[in-house]
PDB file of C-alpha atoms in Angstrom:
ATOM      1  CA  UNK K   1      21.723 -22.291 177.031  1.00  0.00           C
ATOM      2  CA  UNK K   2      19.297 -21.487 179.649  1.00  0.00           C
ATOM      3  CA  UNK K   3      18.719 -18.378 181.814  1.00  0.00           C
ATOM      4  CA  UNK K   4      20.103 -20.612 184.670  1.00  0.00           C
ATOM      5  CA  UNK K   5      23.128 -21.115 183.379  1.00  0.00           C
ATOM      6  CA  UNK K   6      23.536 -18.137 181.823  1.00  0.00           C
ATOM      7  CA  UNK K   7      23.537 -16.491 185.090  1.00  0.00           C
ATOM      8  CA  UNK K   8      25.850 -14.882 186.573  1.00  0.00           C
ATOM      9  CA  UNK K   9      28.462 -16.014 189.447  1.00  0.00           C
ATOM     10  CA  UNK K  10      26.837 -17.675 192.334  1.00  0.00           C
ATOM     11  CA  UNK K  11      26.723 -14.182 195.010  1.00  0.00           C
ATOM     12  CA  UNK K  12      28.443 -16.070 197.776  1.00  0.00           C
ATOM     13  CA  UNK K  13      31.470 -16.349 195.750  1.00  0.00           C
ATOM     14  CA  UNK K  14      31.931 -13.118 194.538  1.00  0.00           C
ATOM     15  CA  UNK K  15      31.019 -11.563 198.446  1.00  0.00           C
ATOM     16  CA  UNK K  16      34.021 -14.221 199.546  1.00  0.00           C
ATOM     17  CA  UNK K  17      36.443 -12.674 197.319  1.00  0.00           C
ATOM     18  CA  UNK K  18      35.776  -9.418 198.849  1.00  0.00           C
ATOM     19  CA  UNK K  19      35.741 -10.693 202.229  1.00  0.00           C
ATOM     20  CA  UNK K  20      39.454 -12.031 201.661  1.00  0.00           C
ATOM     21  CA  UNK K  21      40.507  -8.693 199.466  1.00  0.00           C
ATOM     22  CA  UNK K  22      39.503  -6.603 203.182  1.00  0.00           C
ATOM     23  CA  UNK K  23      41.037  -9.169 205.315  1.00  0.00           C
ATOM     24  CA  UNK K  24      43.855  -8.673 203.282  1.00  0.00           C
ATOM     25  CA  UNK K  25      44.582  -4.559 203.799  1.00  0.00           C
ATOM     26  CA  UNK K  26      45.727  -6.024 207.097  1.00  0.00           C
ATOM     27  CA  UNK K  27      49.782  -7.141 206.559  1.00  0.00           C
ATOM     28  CA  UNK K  28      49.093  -9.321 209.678  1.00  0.00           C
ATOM     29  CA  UNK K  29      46.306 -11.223 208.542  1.00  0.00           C
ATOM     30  CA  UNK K  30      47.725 -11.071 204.858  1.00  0.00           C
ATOM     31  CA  UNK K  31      50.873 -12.518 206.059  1.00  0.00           C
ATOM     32  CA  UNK K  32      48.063 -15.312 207.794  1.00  0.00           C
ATOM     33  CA  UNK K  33      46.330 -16.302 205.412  1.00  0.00           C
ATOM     34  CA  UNK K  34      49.581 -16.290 202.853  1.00  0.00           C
ATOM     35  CA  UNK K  35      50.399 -19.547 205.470  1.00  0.00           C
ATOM     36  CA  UNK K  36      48.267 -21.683 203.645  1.00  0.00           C
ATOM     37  CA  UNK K  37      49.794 -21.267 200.374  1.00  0.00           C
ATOM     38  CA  UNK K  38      49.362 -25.206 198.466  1.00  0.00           C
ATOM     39  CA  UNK K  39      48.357 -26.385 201.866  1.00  0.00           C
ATOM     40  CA  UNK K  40      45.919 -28.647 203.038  1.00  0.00           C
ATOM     41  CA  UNK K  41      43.084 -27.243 205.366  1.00  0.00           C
ATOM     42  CA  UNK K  42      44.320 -29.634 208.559  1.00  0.00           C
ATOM     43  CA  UNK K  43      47.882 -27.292 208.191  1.00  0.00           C
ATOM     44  CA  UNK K  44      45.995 -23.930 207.980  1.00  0.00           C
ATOM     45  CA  UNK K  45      46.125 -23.290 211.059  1.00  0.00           C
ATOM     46  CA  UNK K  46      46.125 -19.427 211.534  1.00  0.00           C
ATOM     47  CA  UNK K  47      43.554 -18.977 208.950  1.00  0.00           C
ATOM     48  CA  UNK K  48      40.749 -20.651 210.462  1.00  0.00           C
ATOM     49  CA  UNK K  49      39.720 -17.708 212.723  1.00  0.00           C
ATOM     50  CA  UNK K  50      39.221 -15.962 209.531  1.00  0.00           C
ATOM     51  CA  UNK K  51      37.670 -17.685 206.877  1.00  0.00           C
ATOM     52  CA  UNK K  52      35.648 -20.977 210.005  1.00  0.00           C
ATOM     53  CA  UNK K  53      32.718 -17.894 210.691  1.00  0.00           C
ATOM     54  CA  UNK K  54      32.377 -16.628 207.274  1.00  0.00           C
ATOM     55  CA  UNK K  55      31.885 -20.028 205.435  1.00  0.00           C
ATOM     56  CA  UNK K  56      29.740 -21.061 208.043  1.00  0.00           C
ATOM     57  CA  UNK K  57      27.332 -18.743 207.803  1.00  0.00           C
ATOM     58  CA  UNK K  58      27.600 -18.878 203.734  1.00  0.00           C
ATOM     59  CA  UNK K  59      28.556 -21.885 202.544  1.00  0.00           C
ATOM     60  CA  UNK K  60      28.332 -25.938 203.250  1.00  0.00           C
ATOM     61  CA  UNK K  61      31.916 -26.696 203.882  1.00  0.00           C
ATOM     62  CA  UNK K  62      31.158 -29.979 204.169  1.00  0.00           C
ATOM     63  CA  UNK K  63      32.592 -31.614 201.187  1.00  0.00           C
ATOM     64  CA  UNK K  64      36.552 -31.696 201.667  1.00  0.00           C
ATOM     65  CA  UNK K  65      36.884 -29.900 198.433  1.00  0.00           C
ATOM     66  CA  UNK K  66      35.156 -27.023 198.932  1.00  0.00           C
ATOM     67  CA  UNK K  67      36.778 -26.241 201.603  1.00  0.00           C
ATOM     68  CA  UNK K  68      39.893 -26.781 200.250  1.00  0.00           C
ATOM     69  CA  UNK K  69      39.294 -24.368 197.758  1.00  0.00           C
ATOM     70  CA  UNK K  70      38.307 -21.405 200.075  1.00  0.00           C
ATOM     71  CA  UNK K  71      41.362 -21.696 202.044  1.00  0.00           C
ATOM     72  CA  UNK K  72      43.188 -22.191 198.744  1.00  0.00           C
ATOM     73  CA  UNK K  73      41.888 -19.298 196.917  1.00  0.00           C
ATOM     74  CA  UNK K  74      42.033 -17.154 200.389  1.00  0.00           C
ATOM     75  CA  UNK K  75      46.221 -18.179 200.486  1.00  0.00           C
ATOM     76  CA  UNK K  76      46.568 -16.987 196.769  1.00  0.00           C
ATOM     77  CA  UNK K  77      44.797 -13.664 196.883  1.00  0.00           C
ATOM     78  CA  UNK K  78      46.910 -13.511 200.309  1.00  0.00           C
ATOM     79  CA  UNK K  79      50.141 -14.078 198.270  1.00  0.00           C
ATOM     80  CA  UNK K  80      49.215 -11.533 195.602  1.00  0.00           C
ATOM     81  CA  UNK K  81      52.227  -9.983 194.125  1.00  0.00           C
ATOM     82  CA  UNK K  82      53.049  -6.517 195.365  1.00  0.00           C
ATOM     83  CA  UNK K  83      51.835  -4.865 191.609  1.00  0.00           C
ATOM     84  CA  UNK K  84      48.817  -7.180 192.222  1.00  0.00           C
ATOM     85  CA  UNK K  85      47.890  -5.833 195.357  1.00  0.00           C
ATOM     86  CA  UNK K  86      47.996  -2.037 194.015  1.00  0.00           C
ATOM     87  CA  UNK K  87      45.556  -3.201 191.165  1.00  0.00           C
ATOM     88  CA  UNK K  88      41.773  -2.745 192.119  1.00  0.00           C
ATOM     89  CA  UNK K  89      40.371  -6.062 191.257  1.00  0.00           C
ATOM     90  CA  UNK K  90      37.760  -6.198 188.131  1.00  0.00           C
ATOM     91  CA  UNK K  91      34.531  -6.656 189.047  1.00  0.00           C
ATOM     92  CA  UNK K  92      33.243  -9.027 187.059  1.00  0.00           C
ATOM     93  CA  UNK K  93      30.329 -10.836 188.950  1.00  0.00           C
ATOM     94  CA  UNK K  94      27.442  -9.090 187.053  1.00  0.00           C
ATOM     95  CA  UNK K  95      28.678 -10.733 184.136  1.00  0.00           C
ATOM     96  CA  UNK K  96      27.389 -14.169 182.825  1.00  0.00           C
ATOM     97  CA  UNK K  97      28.887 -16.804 184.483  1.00  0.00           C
ATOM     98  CA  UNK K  98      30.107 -19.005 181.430  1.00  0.00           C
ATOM     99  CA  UNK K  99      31.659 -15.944 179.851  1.00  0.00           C
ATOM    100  CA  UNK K 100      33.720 -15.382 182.908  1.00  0.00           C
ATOM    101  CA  UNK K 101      37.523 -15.710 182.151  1.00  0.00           C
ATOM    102  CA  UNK K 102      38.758 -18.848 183.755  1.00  0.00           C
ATOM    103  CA  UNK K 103      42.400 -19.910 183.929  1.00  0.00           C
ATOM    104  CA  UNK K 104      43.003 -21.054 180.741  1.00  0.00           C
ATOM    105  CA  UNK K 105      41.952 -17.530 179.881  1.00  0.00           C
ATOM    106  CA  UNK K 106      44.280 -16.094 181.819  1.00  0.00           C
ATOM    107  CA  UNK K 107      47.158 -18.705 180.424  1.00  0.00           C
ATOM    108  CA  UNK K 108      45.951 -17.764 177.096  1.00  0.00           C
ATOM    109  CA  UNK K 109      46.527 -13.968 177.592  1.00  0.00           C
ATOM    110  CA  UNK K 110      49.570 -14.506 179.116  1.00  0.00           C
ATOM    111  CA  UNK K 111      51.055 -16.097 175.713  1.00  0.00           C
ATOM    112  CA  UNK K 112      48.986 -13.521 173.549  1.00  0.00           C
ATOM    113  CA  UNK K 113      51.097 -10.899 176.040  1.00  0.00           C
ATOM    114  CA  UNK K 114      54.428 -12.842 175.317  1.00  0.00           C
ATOM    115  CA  UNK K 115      54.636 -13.658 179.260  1.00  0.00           C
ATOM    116  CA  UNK K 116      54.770 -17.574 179.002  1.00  0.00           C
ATOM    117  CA  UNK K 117      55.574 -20.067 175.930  1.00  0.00           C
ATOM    118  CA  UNK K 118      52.674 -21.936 174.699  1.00  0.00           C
ATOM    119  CA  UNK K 119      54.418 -24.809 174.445  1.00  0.00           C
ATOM    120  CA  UNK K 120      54.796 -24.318 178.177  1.00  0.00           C
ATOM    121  CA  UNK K 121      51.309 -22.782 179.373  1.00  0.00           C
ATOM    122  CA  UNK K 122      49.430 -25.675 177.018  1.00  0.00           C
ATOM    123  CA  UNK K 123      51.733 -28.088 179.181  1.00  0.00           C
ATOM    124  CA  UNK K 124      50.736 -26.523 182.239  1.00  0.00           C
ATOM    125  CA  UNK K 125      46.930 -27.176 181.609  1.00  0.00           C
ATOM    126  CA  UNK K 126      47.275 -30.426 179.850  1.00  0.00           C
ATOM    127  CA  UNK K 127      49.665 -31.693 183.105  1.00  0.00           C
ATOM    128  CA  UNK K 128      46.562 -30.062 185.354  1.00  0.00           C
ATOM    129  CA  UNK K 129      43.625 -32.117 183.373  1.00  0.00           C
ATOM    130  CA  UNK K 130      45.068 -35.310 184.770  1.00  0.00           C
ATOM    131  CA  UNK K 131      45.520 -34.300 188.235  1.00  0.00           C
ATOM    132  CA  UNK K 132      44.393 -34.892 191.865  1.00  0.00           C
ATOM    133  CA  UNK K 133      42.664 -31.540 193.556  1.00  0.00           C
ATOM    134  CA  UNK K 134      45.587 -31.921 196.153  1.00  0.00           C
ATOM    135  CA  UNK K 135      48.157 -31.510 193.148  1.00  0.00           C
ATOM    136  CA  UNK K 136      46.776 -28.584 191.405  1.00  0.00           C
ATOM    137  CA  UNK K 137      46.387 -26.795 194.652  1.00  0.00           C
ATOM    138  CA  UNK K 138      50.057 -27.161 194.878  1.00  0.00           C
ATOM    139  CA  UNK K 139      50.504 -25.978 191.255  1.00  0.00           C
ATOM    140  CA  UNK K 140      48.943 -22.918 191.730  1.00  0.00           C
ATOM    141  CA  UNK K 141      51.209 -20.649 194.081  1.00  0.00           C
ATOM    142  CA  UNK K 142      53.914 -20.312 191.291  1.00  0.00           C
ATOM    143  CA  UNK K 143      51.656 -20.405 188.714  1.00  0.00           C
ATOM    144  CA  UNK K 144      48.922 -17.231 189.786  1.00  0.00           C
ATOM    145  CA  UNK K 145      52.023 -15.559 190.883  1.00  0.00           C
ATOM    146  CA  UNK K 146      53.583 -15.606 187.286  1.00  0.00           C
ATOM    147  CA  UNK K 147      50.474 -14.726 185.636  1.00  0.00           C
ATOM    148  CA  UNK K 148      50.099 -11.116 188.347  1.00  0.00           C
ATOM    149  CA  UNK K 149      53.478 -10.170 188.455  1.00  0.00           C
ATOM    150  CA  UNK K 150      53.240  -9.886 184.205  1.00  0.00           C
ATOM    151  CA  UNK K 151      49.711  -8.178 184.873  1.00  0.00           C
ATOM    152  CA  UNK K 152      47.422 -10.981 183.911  1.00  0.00           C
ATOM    153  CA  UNK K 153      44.199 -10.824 185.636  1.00  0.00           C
ATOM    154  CA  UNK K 154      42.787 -13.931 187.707  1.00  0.00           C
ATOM    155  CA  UNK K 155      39.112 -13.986 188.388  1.00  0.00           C
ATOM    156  CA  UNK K 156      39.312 -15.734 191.597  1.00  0.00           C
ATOM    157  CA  UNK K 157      35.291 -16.248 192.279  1.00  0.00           C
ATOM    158  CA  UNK K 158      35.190 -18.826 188.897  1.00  0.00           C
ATOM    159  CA  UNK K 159      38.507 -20.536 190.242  1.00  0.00           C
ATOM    160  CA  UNK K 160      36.849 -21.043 193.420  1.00  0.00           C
ATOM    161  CA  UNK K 161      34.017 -22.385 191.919  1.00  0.00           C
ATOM    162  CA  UNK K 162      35.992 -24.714 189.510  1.00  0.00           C
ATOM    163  CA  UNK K 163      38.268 -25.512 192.201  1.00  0.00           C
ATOM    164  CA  UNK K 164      35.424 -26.774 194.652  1.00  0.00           C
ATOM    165  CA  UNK K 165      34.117 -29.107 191.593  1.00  0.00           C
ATOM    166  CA  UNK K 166      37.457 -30.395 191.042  1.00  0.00           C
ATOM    167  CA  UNK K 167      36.994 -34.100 192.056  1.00  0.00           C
ATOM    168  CA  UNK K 168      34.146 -34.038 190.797  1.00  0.00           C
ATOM    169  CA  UNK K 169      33.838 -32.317 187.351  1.00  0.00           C
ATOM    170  CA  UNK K 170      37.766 -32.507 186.167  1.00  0.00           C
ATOM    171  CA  UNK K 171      37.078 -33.290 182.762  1.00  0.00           C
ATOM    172  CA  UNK K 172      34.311 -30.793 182.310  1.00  0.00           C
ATOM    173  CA  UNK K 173      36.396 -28.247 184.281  1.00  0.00           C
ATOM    174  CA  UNK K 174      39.945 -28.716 182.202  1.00  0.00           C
ATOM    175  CA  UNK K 175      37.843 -28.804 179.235  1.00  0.00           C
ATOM    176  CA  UNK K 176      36.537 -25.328 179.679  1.00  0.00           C
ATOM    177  CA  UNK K 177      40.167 -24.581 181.077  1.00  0.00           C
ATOM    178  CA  UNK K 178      41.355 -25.581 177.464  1.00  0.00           C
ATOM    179  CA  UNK K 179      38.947 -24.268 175.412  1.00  0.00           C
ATOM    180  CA  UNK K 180      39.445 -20.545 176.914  1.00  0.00           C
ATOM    181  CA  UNK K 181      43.084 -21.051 176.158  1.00  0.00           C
ATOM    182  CA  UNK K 182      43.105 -21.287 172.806  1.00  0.00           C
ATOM    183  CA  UNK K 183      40.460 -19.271 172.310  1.00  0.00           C
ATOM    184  CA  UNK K 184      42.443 -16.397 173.885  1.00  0.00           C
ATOM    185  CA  UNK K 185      45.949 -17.277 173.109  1.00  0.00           C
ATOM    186  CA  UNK K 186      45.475 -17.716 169.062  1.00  0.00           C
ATOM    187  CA  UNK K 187      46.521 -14.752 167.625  1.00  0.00           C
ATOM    188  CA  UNK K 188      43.886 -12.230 165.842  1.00  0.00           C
ATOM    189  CA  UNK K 189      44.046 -13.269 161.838  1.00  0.00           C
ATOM    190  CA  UNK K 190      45.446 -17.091 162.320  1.00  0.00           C
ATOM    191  CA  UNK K 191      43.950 -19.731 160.230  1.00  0.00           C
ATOM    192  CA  UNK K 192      41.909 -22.167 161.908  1.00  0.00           C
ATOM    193  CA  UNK K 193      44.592 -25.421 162.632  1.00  0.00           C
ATOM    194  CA  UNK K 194      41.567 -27.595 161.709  1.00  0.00           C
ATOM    195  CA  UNK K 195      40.839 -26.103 157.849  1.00  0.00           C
ATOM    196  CA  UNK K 196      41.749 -28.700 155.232  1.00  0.00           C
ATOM    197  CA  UNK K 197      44.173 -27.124 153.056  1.00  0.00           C
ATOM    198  CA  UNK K 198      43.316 -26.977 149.159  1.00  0.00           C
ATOM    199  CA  UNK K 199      45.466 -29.463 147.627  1.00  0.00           C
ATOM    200  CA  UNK K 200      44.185 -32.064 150.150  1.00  0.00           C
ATOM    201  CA  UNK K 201      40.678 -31.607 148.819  1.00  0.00           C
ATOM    202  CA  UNK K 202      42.081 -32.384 145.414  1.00  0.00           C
ATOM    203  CA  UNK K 203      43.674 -35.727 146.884  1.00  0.00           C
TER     204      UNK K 203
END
């Protein structure tokens, strides 16, 4: 792997997370940019004053998905559960990007935590690998809010980033969503699923 991608998280995503965590000591402009929750950008009305000056002076919002998933991410940390919100975030962004937890991460400490089924958290991501950006947008409201009320972390800066790559990258994207997952769901001590059992050597 090189030093390029090795790096870690692009700066402009990390600063935008803290932008929206300060907008967001505000209950007005909380309550704002909560609006948006699973909403395209042409229905976000109310948070355009906050987020239209910051992204243009940081970011090319010209692709539809990108923006999407600014206002997207923005409505989520908005709609932070209240144990959330009296959690200082981590801060993660001086870490390497690709060892970053993602969502499957957080999916997969949520069933190493006994929050979610795996049956039903492997669903979730499977069901999410084969859809539009417009559908997991609307997935994610009740899903982010499951994970924080149970205490499960979200690093919002790499879901940004995966989320403004959706249409593009999917597979890529749900592949490292998947690969996190059972990484961090399978308990410590398991045997690998894959290892051929003795006797079927000796078939």
């Amino acid at each position: 792997m090189t030093d390029s991608t090795a790096a870690a998280a692009p700066p402009k995503h990390d600063r935008f997370i803290s932008y929206v965590h300060n907008l967001c000591q505000d209950n007005r402009t909380r309550a704002e940019l909560r609006r948006g929750l699973g909403l395209p950008v042409e229905r976000c009305n109310y948070m355009h004053r906050y987020l239209v000056p910051w992204l243009h002076q940081h970011d090319d919002v010209s692709y539809p998905d990108t923006r999407r998933a600014y206002y997207g991410v923005a409505s989520l940390i908005a709609a932070r559960p209240r144990v959330a919100r009296q959690t200082a975030p981590a801060d993660t962004s001086a870490t390497a990007w690709y060892l970053r937890p993602n969502l499957g991460s957080a999916l997969g400490e949520a069933v190493k935590k006994d929050v979610m089924k795996p049956g039903t958290a492997e669903s979730a991501l499977h069901l999410m690998s084969r859809q539009s950006s417009d559908a997991v947008h609307r997935t994610l409201p009740a899903l982010t809010r499951q994970l924080q009320s149970s205490g499960i972390a979200v690093d919002w800066a790499v879901l940004l980033k995966d989320l403004s790559w959706w249409t593009q990258d999917r597979d890529p994207i749900a592949t490292r969503w998947l690969d996190q997952y059972f990484r961090r769901s399978m308990p410590t001590g398991v045997t690998d699923p894959t290892t051929t059992l003795p006797e079927e050597n000796e078939r």
